[in-house]
Amino acid sequence: MGKCYKKDEKEMELKMNREEKQDLNSSSHFWPQFRNNYDNDVTTFSPTGRIFQVEYALEAIKQGSAAVGLASKNHVVLVALKRNAEELGSYQKKVIKIDEHMGVALAGLAPDARVLSNFLRQQAMTSKMVFNRPLSVAKAVYSIADKAQDNTQSAGGRPYGVGLLVAGVDESGPHLYEFQPSGSVLEYYGTAIGARSQAARTFLEDNYENFADATKEKLIEYGLTALRDTLAQDKELNLHNTTVAVVGKDEPLKVYDDDEVQQWLDLLDTLSNSRHRAADDDDDDSSSDSGEDGEDGKDNKEAEKKEDGDGDGDKMDTD
């Protein structure tokens, strides 16, 4: 009986060890199988430390049309791509004026952007009435960041499903900020948000060293070029789907829509055509240079061949 008891106990122990090993092996795949347990509430972390509701809000930004922002020493420029839900419908507004010195470009849920922009307008109005001065850009951005962060700690709500590029000028100079639904805020020389925005960011990263000293016109050209990189192959920038906004140290915010934006599109086309002509001229010059070198080389080879022939003749005569 004692031996049977020990045998049963040993088998039970081996079985428990096997079950523990299976649990350990499957632990790395545990959270995807039960992901729904962690994405129903914005206040719940997953076992990997993620808040899925916030990540879903960030994905909503990628569904919106692209917006690009650039900042120089004197100006901040916003350019955005507008969409229309239907062929017979109007285009969605992409740039919202907050005050004479500040505006925002949005990507994501437009109703959420409207709520945040109204809050910013209230903050700007309060600053003028109470302190008799414009609201600083940093304070404005961090006020909506705090508001968004509160939504990530309140059960029953959801994060804002919109990203904003906040452009403004205050006492410390021009500023460009990116606001995210998580409550994160970053300042940039140039950045882009929305669908296919990575192509625009790549262009901005390659040219950002030129932004600081760029003129207003040059900054708009950079912005439109970056925005054009986000388009599908069968699409082009036009006066209906493009918005341009500019604010400067001594220049109040100006939003160009519809017919007003055509001047900037014409400028972009003119500069692009000039570059293409210059590139073609360089190619023609290089081709002509190579052609001349080829003729000179041919003449030299013929001369060398003739000299070699004369030398052989002299040798035959000598022999």
mmCIF file of C-alpha atoms in Angstrom:
data_model
loop_
_atom_site.group_PDB
_atom_site.id
_atom_site.type_symbol
_atom_site.label_atom_id
_atom_site.label_comp_id
_atom_site.label_asym_id
_atom_site.label_seq_id
_atom_site.Cartn_x
_atom_site.Cartn_y
_atom_site.Cartn_z
ATOM 1 C CA MET A 1 0.000 0.000 0.000
ATOM 2 C CA GLY A 2 2.832 2.360 0.842
ATOM 3 C CA LYS A 3 4.479 1.760 -2.539
ATOM 4 C CA CYS A 4 1.184 2.306 -4.398
ATOM 5 C CA TYR A 5 0.604 5.542 -2.517
ATOM 6 C CA LYS A 6 4.082 6.804 -3.396
ATOM 7 C CA LYS A 7 3.560 5.833 -7.052
ATOM 8 C CA ASP A 8 0.235 7.687 -7.249
ATOM 9 C CA GLU A 9 1.762 10.712 -5.536
ATOM 10 C CA LYS A 10 4.664 10.756 -7.984
ATOM 11 C CA GLU A 11 2.354 10.544 -10.999
ATOM 12 C CA MET A 12 0.250 13.365 -9.586
ATOM 13 C CA GLU A 13 3.366 15.514 -9.133
ATOM 14 C CA LEU A 14 4.531 14.843 -12.696
ATOM 15 C CA LYS A 15 1.084 15.759 -14.027
ATOM 16 C CA MET A 16 1.095 19.033 -12.104
ATOM 17 C CA ASN A 17 4.569 19.882 -13.449
ATOM 18 C CA ARG A 18 3.407 19.245 -17.017
ATOM 19 C CA GLU A 19 0.410 21.533 -16.539
ATOM 20 C CA GLU A 20 2.610 24.284 -15.091
ATOM 21 C CA LYS A 21 4.963 24.064 -18.082
ATOM 22 C CA GLN A 22 2.021 24.305 -20.478
ATOM 23 C CA ASP A 23 0.786 27.398 -18.647
ATOM 24 C CA LEU A 24 4.224 28.999 -18.903
ATOM 25 C CA ASN A 25 4.531 28.193 -22.601
ATOM 26 C CA SER A 26 1.131 29.697 -23.340
ATOM 27 C CA SER A 27 1.579 32.791 -21.160
ATOM 28 C CA SER A 28 3.159 34.768 -24.020
ATOM 29 C CA HIS A 29 0.007 34.163 -26.086
ATOM 30 C CA PHE A 30 -2.388 34.797 -23.240
ATOM 31 C CA TRP A 31 -3.239 38.452 -23.747
ATOM 32 C CA PRO A 32 -4.138 38.362 -27.487
ATOM 33 C CA GLN A 33 -6.669 35.594 -26.824
ATOM 34 C CA PHE A 34 -8.309 37.658 -24.118
ATOM 35 C CA ARG A 35 -7.714 41.102 -25.611
ATOM 36 C CA ASN A 36 -11.386 42.009 -25.288
ATOM 37 C CA ASN A 37 -10.985 41.864 -21.522
ATOM 38 C CA TYR A 38 -8.638 44.865 -21.694
ATOM 39 C CA ASP A 39 -10.032 47.101 -24.437
ATOM 40 C CA ASN A 40 -13.520 47.715 -23.068
ATOM 41 C CA ASP A 41 -12.383 50.359 -20.613
ATOM 42 C CA VAL A 42 -9.868 53.162 -21.067
ATOM 43 C CA THR A 43 -8.729 52.799 -17.444
ATOM 44 C CA THR A 44 -7.607 49.159 -17.806
ATOM 45 C CA PHE A 45 -4.059 48.204 -18.728
ATOM 46 C CA SER A 46 -3.283 45.033 -20.658
ATOM 47 C CA PRO A 47 -0.681 42.590 -19.235
ATOM 48 C CA THR A 48 1.853 44.203 -21.591
ATOM 49 C CA GLY A 49 1.193 47.697 -20.227
ATOM 50 C CA ARG A 50 -0.915 48.972 -23.114
ATOM 51 C CA ILE A 51 -4.187 50.920 -23.101
ATOM 52 C CA PHE A 52 -5.979 49.740 -26.203
ATOM 53 C CA GLN A 53 -8.615 52.481 -26.222
ATOM 54 C CA VAL A 54 -5.857 55.087 -26.535
ATOM 55 C CA GLU A 55 -4.240 53.098 -29.343
ATOM 56 C CA TYR A 56 -7.573 52.932 -31.153
ATOM 57 C CA ALA A 57 -7.837 56.718 -30.877
ATOM 58 C CA LEU A 58 -4.387 57.035 -32.457
ATOM 59 C CA GLU A 59 -5.570 54.791 -35.293
ATOM 60 C CA ALA A 60 -8.500 57.157 -35.868
ATOM 61 C CA ILE A 61 -5.973 59.887 -36.699
ATOM 62 C CA LYS A 62 -4.507 57.703 -39.457
ATOM 63 C CA GLN A 63 -7.945 57.428 -41.048
ATOM 64 C CA GLY A 64 -8.157 61.192 -41.534
ATOM 65 C CA SER A 65 -6.708 63.063 -44.499
ATOM 66 C CA ALA A 66 -3.179 64.383 -44.123
ATOM 67 C CA ALA A 67 -2.124 67.672 -42.557
ATOM 68 C CA VAL A 68 1.398 69.133 -42.617
ATOM 69 C CA GLY A 69 2.971 71.822 -40.442
ATOM 70 C CA LEU A 70 6.284 73.700 -40.749
ATOM 71 C CA ALA A 71 7.918 76.439 -38.694
ATOM 72 C CA SER A 72 10.646 78.972 -39.498
ATOM 73 C CA LYS A 73 12.113 81.836 -37.500
ATOM 74 C CA ASN A 74 9.304 84.161 -38.570
ATOM 75 C CA HIS A 75 6.346 82.059 -39.745
ATOM 76 C CA VAL A 76 4.380 78.891 -39.149
ATOM 77 C CA VAL A 77 2.568 77.228 -42.052
ATOM 78 C CA LEU A 78 -0.214 74.644 -42.033
ATOM 79 C CA VAL A 79 -1.291 72.831 -45.201
ATOM 80 C CA ALA A 80 -4.031 70.223 -45.201
ATOM 81 C CA LEU A 81 -5.830 67.907 -47.598
ATOM 82 C CA LYS A 82 -9.631 68.140 -47.541
ATOM 83 C CA ARG A 83 -12.039 65.307 -48.300
ATOM 84 C CA ASN A 84 -15.660 65.213 -49.360
ATOM 85 C CA ALA A 85 -17.733 62.256 -48.205
ATOM 86 C CA GLU A 86 -19.687 62.217 -51.472
ATOM 87 C CA GLU A 87 -19.292 63.729 -54.911
ATOM 88 C CA LEU A 88 -22.225 66.069 -54.295
ATOM 89 C CA GLY A 89 -21.135 66.967 -50.773
ATOM 90 C CA SER A 90 -18.950 69.812 -49.576
ATOM 91 C CA TYR A 91 -15.351 69.400 -48.435
ATOM 92 C CA GLN A 92 -14.591 68.986 -44.746
ATOM 93 C CA LYS A 93 -12.970 71.965 -43.046
ATOM 94 C CA LYS A 94 -9.411 71.085 -42.007
ATOM 95 C CA VAL A 95 -7.943 74.270 -40.495
ATOM 96 C CA ILE A 96 -9.706 76.063 -37.635
ATOM 97 C CA LYS A 97 -8.866 79.583 -36.532
ATOM 98 C CA ILE A 98 -8.494 79.940 -32.750
ATOM 99 C CA ASP A 99 -7.343 83.545 -32.495
ATOM 100 C CA GLU A 100 -5.478 86.122 -34.549
ATOM 101 C CA HIS A 101 -2.192 84.466 -33.578
ATOM 102 C CA MET A 102 -3.163 80.782 -33.514
ATOM 103 C CA GLY A 103 -4.829 78.054 -35.582
ATOM 104 C CA VAL A 104 -5.088 74.259 -35.706
ATOM 105 C CA ALA A 105 -5.101 71.635 -38.453
ATOM 106 C CA LEU A 106 -6.894 68.380 -37.696
ATOM 107 C CA ALA A 107 -6.790 64.725 -38.707
ATOM 108 C CA GLY A 108 -9.361 62.290 -37.362
ATOM 109 C CA LEU A 109 -12.863 62.861 -36.010
ATOM 110 C CA ALA A 110 -13.987 66.371 -36.910
ATOM 111 C CA PRO A 111 -16.594 66.614 -34.100
ATOM 112 C CA ASP A 112 -13.893 65.946 -31.516
ATOM 113 C CA ALA A 113 -11.749 68.644 -33.121
ATOM 114 C CA ARG A 114 -14.665 71.064 -32.907
ATOM 115 C CA VAL A 115 -15.009 70.444 -29.153
ATOM 116 C CA LEU A 116 -11.294 70.997 -28.547
ATOM 117 C CA SER A 117 -11.107 74.085 -30.763
ATOM 118 C CA ASN A 118 -14.068 75.648 -28.944
ATOM 119 C CA PHE A 119 -12.279 75.005 -25.657
ATOM 120 C CA LEU A 120 -9.154 76.696 -27.039
ATOM 121 C CA ARG A 121 -11.197 79.702 -28.137
ATOM 122 C CA GLN A 122 -12.606 80.032 -24.632
ATOM 123 C CA GLN A 123 -9.094 79.910 -23.197
ATOM 124 C CA ALA A 124 -7.895 82.564 -25.651
ATOM 125 C CA MET A 125 -10.858 84.819 -24.865
ATOM 126 C CA THR A 126 -10.312 84.440 -21.117
ATOM 127 C CA SER A 127 -6.646 85.365 -21.474
ATOM 128 C CA LYS A 128 -7.559 88.567 -23.318
ATOM 129 C CA MET A 129 -10.305 89.566 -20.897
ATOM 130 C CA VAL A 130 -8.509 88.722 -17.632
ATOM 131 C CA PHE A 131 -4.843 89.321 -18.456
ATOM 132 C CA ASN A 132 -5.211 91.649 -21.461
ATOM 133 C CA ARG A 133 -2.765 89.644 -23.536
ATOM 134 C CA PRO A 134 -2.885 86.816 -26.108
ATOM 135 C CA LEU A 135 -2.812 83.253 -24.854
ATOM 136 C CA SER A 136 0.639 81.681 -25.179
ATOM 137 C CA VAL A 137 0.791 78.800 -27.626
ATOM 138 C CA ALA A 138 2.367 76.393 -25.135
ATOM 139 C CA LYS A 139 -0.272 77.104 -22.492
ATOM 140 C CA ALA A 140 -3.042 76.575 -25.031
ATOM 141 C CA VAL A 141 -1.677 73.227 -26.168
ATOM 142 C CA TYR A 142 -1.079 71.902 -22.665
ATOM 143 C CA SER A 143 -4.582 72.934 -21.605
ATOM 144 C CA ILE A 144 -6.150 70.580 -24.156
ATOM 145 C CA ALA A 145 -3.479 67.962 -23.376
ATOM 146 C CA ASP A 146 -4.581 67.947 -19.728
ATOM 147 C CA LYS A 147 -8.196 67.708 -20.856
ATOM 148 C CA ALA A 148 -7.358 64.714 -23.065
ATOM 149 C CA GLN A 149 -5.344 63.019 -20.335
ATOM 150 C CA ASP A 150 -8.312 63.219 -17.967
ATOM 151 C CA ASN A 151 -10.284 61.170 -20.490
ATOM 152 C CA THR A 152 -7.749 58.342 -20.187
ATOM 153 C CA GLN A 153 -8.423 58.025 -16.448
ATOM 154 C CA SER A 154 -12.206 58.288 -16.390
ATOM 155 C CA ALA A 155 -14.276 55.135 -16.712
ATOM 156 C CA GLY A 156 -17.200 55.262 -19.089
ATOM 157 C CA GLY A 157 -15.646 57.799 -21.457
ATOM 158 C CA ARG A 158 -13.299 57.557 -24.408
ATOM 159 C CA PRO A 159 -10.215 59.417 -25.643
ATOM 160 C CA TYR A 160 -10.569 62.096 -28.299
ATOM 161 C CA GLY A 161 -10.214 60.496 -31.717
ATOM 162 C CA VAL A 162 -8.375 63.390 -33.329
ATOM 163 C CA GLY A 163 -4.844 64.698 -33.703
ATOM 164 C CA LEU A 164 -4.071 68.402 -33.977
ATOM 165 C CA LEU A 165 -1.229 70.478 -35.358
ATOM 166 C CA VAL A 166 -1.278 73.726 -33.400
ATOM 167 C CA ALA A 167 0.450 76.674 -35.097
ATOM 168 C CA GLY A 168 0.909 80.018 -33.415
ATOM 169 C CA VAL A 169 3.133 82.972 -32.630
ATOM 170 C CA ASP A 170 3.594 84.507 -29.182
ATOM 171 C CA GLU A 171 6.187 86.548 -27.298
ATOM 172 C CA SER A 172 8.754 83.750 -27.593
ATOM 173 C CA GLY A 173 8.322 83.400 -31.369
ATOM 174 C CA PRO A 174 6.672 80.957 -33.798
ATOM 175 C CA HIS A 175 5.687 77.508 -32.530
ATOM 176 C CA LEU A 176 4.360 74.284 -34.027
ATOM 177 C CA TYR A 177 2.972 71.604 -31.694
ATOM 178 C CA GLU A 178 1.443 68.187 -32.272
ATOM 179 C CA PHE A 179 -1.346 67.111 -29.901
ATOM 180 C CA GLN A 180 -2.254 63.425 -29.481
ATOM 181 C CA PRO A 181 -5.314 61.814 -27.819
ATOM 182 C CA SER A 182 -3.115 60.321 -25.097
ATOM 183 C CA GLY A 183 -2.374 63.838 -23.854
ATOM 184 C CA SER A 184 1.127 63.855 -25.348
ATOM 185 C CA VAL A 185 2.442 67.122 -26.780
ATOM 186 C CA LEU A 186 5.588 67.604 -28.876
ATOM 187 C CA GLU A 187 7.034 70.687 -30.567
ATOM 188 C CA TYR A 188 8.387 70.318 -34.113
ATOM 189 C CA TYR A 189 10.195 72.172 -36.877
ATOM 190 C CA GLY A 190 8.001 70.207 -39.253
ATOM 191 C CA THR A 191 5.694 67.193 -39.024
ATOM 192 C CA ALA A 192 2.656 65.552 -40.596
ATOM 193 C CA ILE A 193 -0.358 63.589 -39.359
ATOM 194 C CA GLY A 194 -3.119 61.626 -41.039
ATOM 195 C CA ALA A 195 -3.287 59.063 -43.827
ATOM 196 C CA ARG A 196 -0.019 58.388 -45.700
ATOM 197 C CA SER A 197 1.695 60.987 -43.531
ATOM 198 C CA GLN A 198 4.921 58.967 -43.372
ATOM 199 C CA ALA A 199 5.762 60.005 -46.940
ATOM 200 C CA ALA A 200 5.387 63.661 -45.955
ATOM 201 C CA ARG A 201 7.501 63.187 -42.815
ATOM 202 C CA THR A 202 10.255 61.604 -44.886
ATOM 203 C CA PHE A 203 10.360 64.672 -47.141
ATOM 204 C CA LEU A 204 10.371 67.009 -44.133
ATOM 205 C CA GLU A 205 13.204 65.085 -42.478
ATOM 206 C CA ASP A 206 15.286 65.419 -45.640
ATOM 207 C CA ASN A 207 14.766 69.203 -45.842
ATOM 208 C CA TYR A 208 14.215 70.427 -42.278
ATOM 209 C CA GLU A 209 17.617 72.163 -42.137
ATOM 210 C CA ASN A 210 16.270 74.708 -44.646
ATOM 211 C CA PHE A 211 13.141 75.594 -42.668
ATOM 212 C CA ALA A 212 14.610 78.032 -40.132
ATOM 213 C CA ASP A 213 15.696 80.659 -42.675
ATOM 214 C CA ALA A 214 12.966 80.001 -45.235
ATOM 215 C CA THR A 215 10.654 82.764 -46.421
ATOM 216 C CA LYS A 216 6.901 82.435 -46.150
ATOM 217 C CA GLU A 217 6.632 81.479 -49.821
ATOM 218 C CA LYS A 218 9.388 78.895 -49.552
ATOM 219 C CA LEU A 219 7.851 77.408 -46.410
ATOM 220 C CA ILE A 220 4.501 77.030 -48.169
ATOM 221 C CA GLU A 221 6.255 75.389 -51.106
ATOM 222 C CA TYR A 222 7.866 72.837 -48.776
ATOM 223 C CA GLY A 223 4.514 72.179 -47.130
ATOM 224 C CA LEU A 224 2.624 71.660 -50.384
ATOM 225 C CA THR A 225 5.372 69.413 -51.739
ATOM 226 C CA ALA A 226 5.196 67.266 -48.594
ATOM 227 C CA LEU A 227 1.392 67.182 -48.784
ATOM 228 C CA ARG A 228 1.531 66.128 -52.431
ATOM 229 C CA ASP A 229 3.583 63.087 -51.424
ATOM 230 C CA THR A 230 0.619 61.813 -49.370
ATOM 231 C CA LEU A 231 -1.722 61.673 -52.369
ATOM 232 C CA ALA A 232 -2.758 58.540 -54.184
ATOM 233 C CA GLN A 233 -1.320 58.167 -57.684
ATOM 234 C CA ASP A 234 -4.528 59.279 -59.411
ATOM 235 C CA LYS A 235 -4.983 62.413 -57.265
ATOM 236 C CA GLU A 236 -3.635 65.952 -57.536
ATOM 237 C CA LEU A 237 -3.719 69.025 -55.329
ATOM 238 C CA ASN A 238 -6.346 71.516 -56.453
ATOM 239 C CA LEU A 239 -8.167 74.548 -55.103
ATOM 240 C CA HIS A 240 -11.027 72.389 -53.814
ATOM 241 C CA ASN A 241 -9.071 69.859 -51.734
ATOM 242 C CA THR A 242 -6.232 72.028 -50.403
ATOM 243 C CA THR A 243 -6.061 74.447 -47.490
ATOM 244 C CA VAL A 244 -3.116 76.699 -46.615
ATOM 245 C CA ALA A 245 -2.787 78.722 -43.406
ATOM 246 C CA VAL A 246 0.020 81.121 -42.441
ATOM 247 C CA VAL A 247 0.768 83.053 -39.261
ATOM 248 C CA GLY A 248 3.838 85.219 -38.629
ATOM 249 C CA LYS A 249 5.441 87.504 -36.077
ATOM 250 C CA ASP A 250 3.886 90.598 -37.637
ATOM 251 C CA GLU A 251 1.216 88.788 -39.601
ATOM 252 C CA PRO A 252 -2.139 87.562 -38.208
ATOM 253 C CA LEU A 253 -3.382 84.108 -39.072
ATOM 254 C CA LYS A 254 -4.639 83.883 -42.639
ATOM 255 C CA VAL A 255 -6.447 80.797 -43.951
ATOM 256 C CA TYR A 256 -6.493 80.302 -47.740
ATOM 257 C CA ASP A 257 -9.372 78.186 -49.054
ATOM 258 C CA ASP A 258 -10.979 77.563 -52.437
ATOM 259 C CA ASP A 259 -10.026 80.279 -54.972
ATOM 260 C CA GLU A 260 -7.564 81.916 -52.580
ATOM 261 C CA VAL A 261 -5.341 78.842 -52.477
ATOM 262 C CA GLN A 262 -4.817 78.846 -56.252
ATOM 263 C CA GLN A 263 -1.967 81.376 -56.011
ATOM 264 C CA TRP A 264 0.050 78.931 -53.895
ATOM 265 C CA LEU A 265 -0.677 76.002 -56.182
ATOM 266 C CA ASP A 266 0.463 78.110 -59.152
ATOM 267 C CA LEU A 267 3.645 78.976 -57.257
ATOM 268 C CA LEU A 268 4.293 75.286 -56.595
ATOM 269 C CA ASP A 269 3.767 74.402 -60.269
ATOM 270 C CA THR A 270 6.037 77.242 -61.420
ATOM 271 C CA LEU A 271 8.860 76.204 -59.116
ATOM 272 C CA SER A 272 8.448 72.537 -60.020
ATOM 273 C CA ASN A 273 8.590 73.326 -63.746
ATOM 274 C CA SER A 274 11.689 75.474 -63.209
ATOM 275 C CA ARG A 275 13.414 72.600 -61.445
ATOM 276 C CA HIS A 276 12.492 70.172 -64.215
ATOM 277 C CA ARG A 277 13.857 72.548 -66.871
ATOM 278 C CA ALA A 278 17.064 73.025 -64.901
ATOM 279 C CA ALA A 279 17.449 69.268 -64.534
ATOM 280 C CA ASP A 280 16.867 68.758 -68.267
ATOM 281 C CA ASP A 281 19.459 71.442 -69.085
ATOM 282 C CA ASP A 282 21.986 69.725 -66.832
ATOM 283 C CA ASP A 283 21.304 66.415 -68.568
ATOM 284 C CA ASP A 284 21.749 68.047 -71.987
ATOM 285 C CA ASP A 285 25.029 69.659 -70.901
ATOM 286 C CA SER A 286 26.372 66.393 -69.557
ATOM 287 C CA SER A 287 25.343 64.600 -72.756
ATOM 288 C CA SER A 288 27.035 67.209 -74.959
ATOM 289 C CA ASP A 289 30.193 67.076 -72.836
ATOM 290 C CA SER A 290 30.333 63.318 -73.095
ATOM 291 C CA GLY A 291 29.761 63.591 -76.860
ATOM 292 C CA GLU A 292 32.670 66.007 -77.290
ATOM 293 C CA ASP A 293 34.874 63.793 -75.166
ATOM 294 C CA GLY A 294 33.898 60.863 -77.360
ATOM 295 C CA GLU A 295 34.875 62.700 -80.570
ATOM 296 C CA ASP A 296 38.166 63.855 -79.056
ATOM 297 C CA GLY A 297 38.900 60.338 -77.917
ATOM 298 C CA LYS A 298 38.138 59.011 -81.395
ATOM 299 C CA ASP A 299 40.485 61.536 -83.012
ATOM 300 C CA ASN A 300 43.245 60.672 -80.537
ATOM 301 C CA LYS A 301 42.870 56.966 -81.218
ATOM 302 C CA GLU A 302 43.057 57.530 -84.985
ATOM 303 C CA ALA A 303 46.183 59.662 -84.549
ATOM 304 C CA GLU A 304 47.815 56.999 -82.366
ATOM 305 C CA LYS A 305 46.926 54.339 -84.897
ATOM 306 C CA LYS A 306 48.492 56.386 -87.687
ATOM 307 C CA GLU A 307 51.686 56.900 -85.694
ATOM 308 C CA ASP A 308 51.887 53.187 -84.959
ATOM 309 C CA GLY A 309 51.517 52.437 -88.648
ATOM 310 C CA ASP A 310 54.357 54.798 -89.571
ATOM 311 C CA GLY A 311 56.600 53.188 -86.992
ATOM 312 C CA ASP A 312 55.978 49.718 -88.391
ATOM 313 C CA GLY A 313 56.827 50.925 -91.887
ATOM 314 C CA ASP A 314 60.146 52.377 -90.763
ATOM 315 C CA LYS A 315 61.000 49.127 -89.060
ATOM 316 C CA MET A 316 60.319 47.091 -92.177
ATOM 317 C CA ASP A 317 62.502 49.419 -94.237
ATOM 318 C CA THR A 318 65.331 49.119 -91.738
ATOM 319 C CA ASP A 319 65.250 45.381 -91.825
#
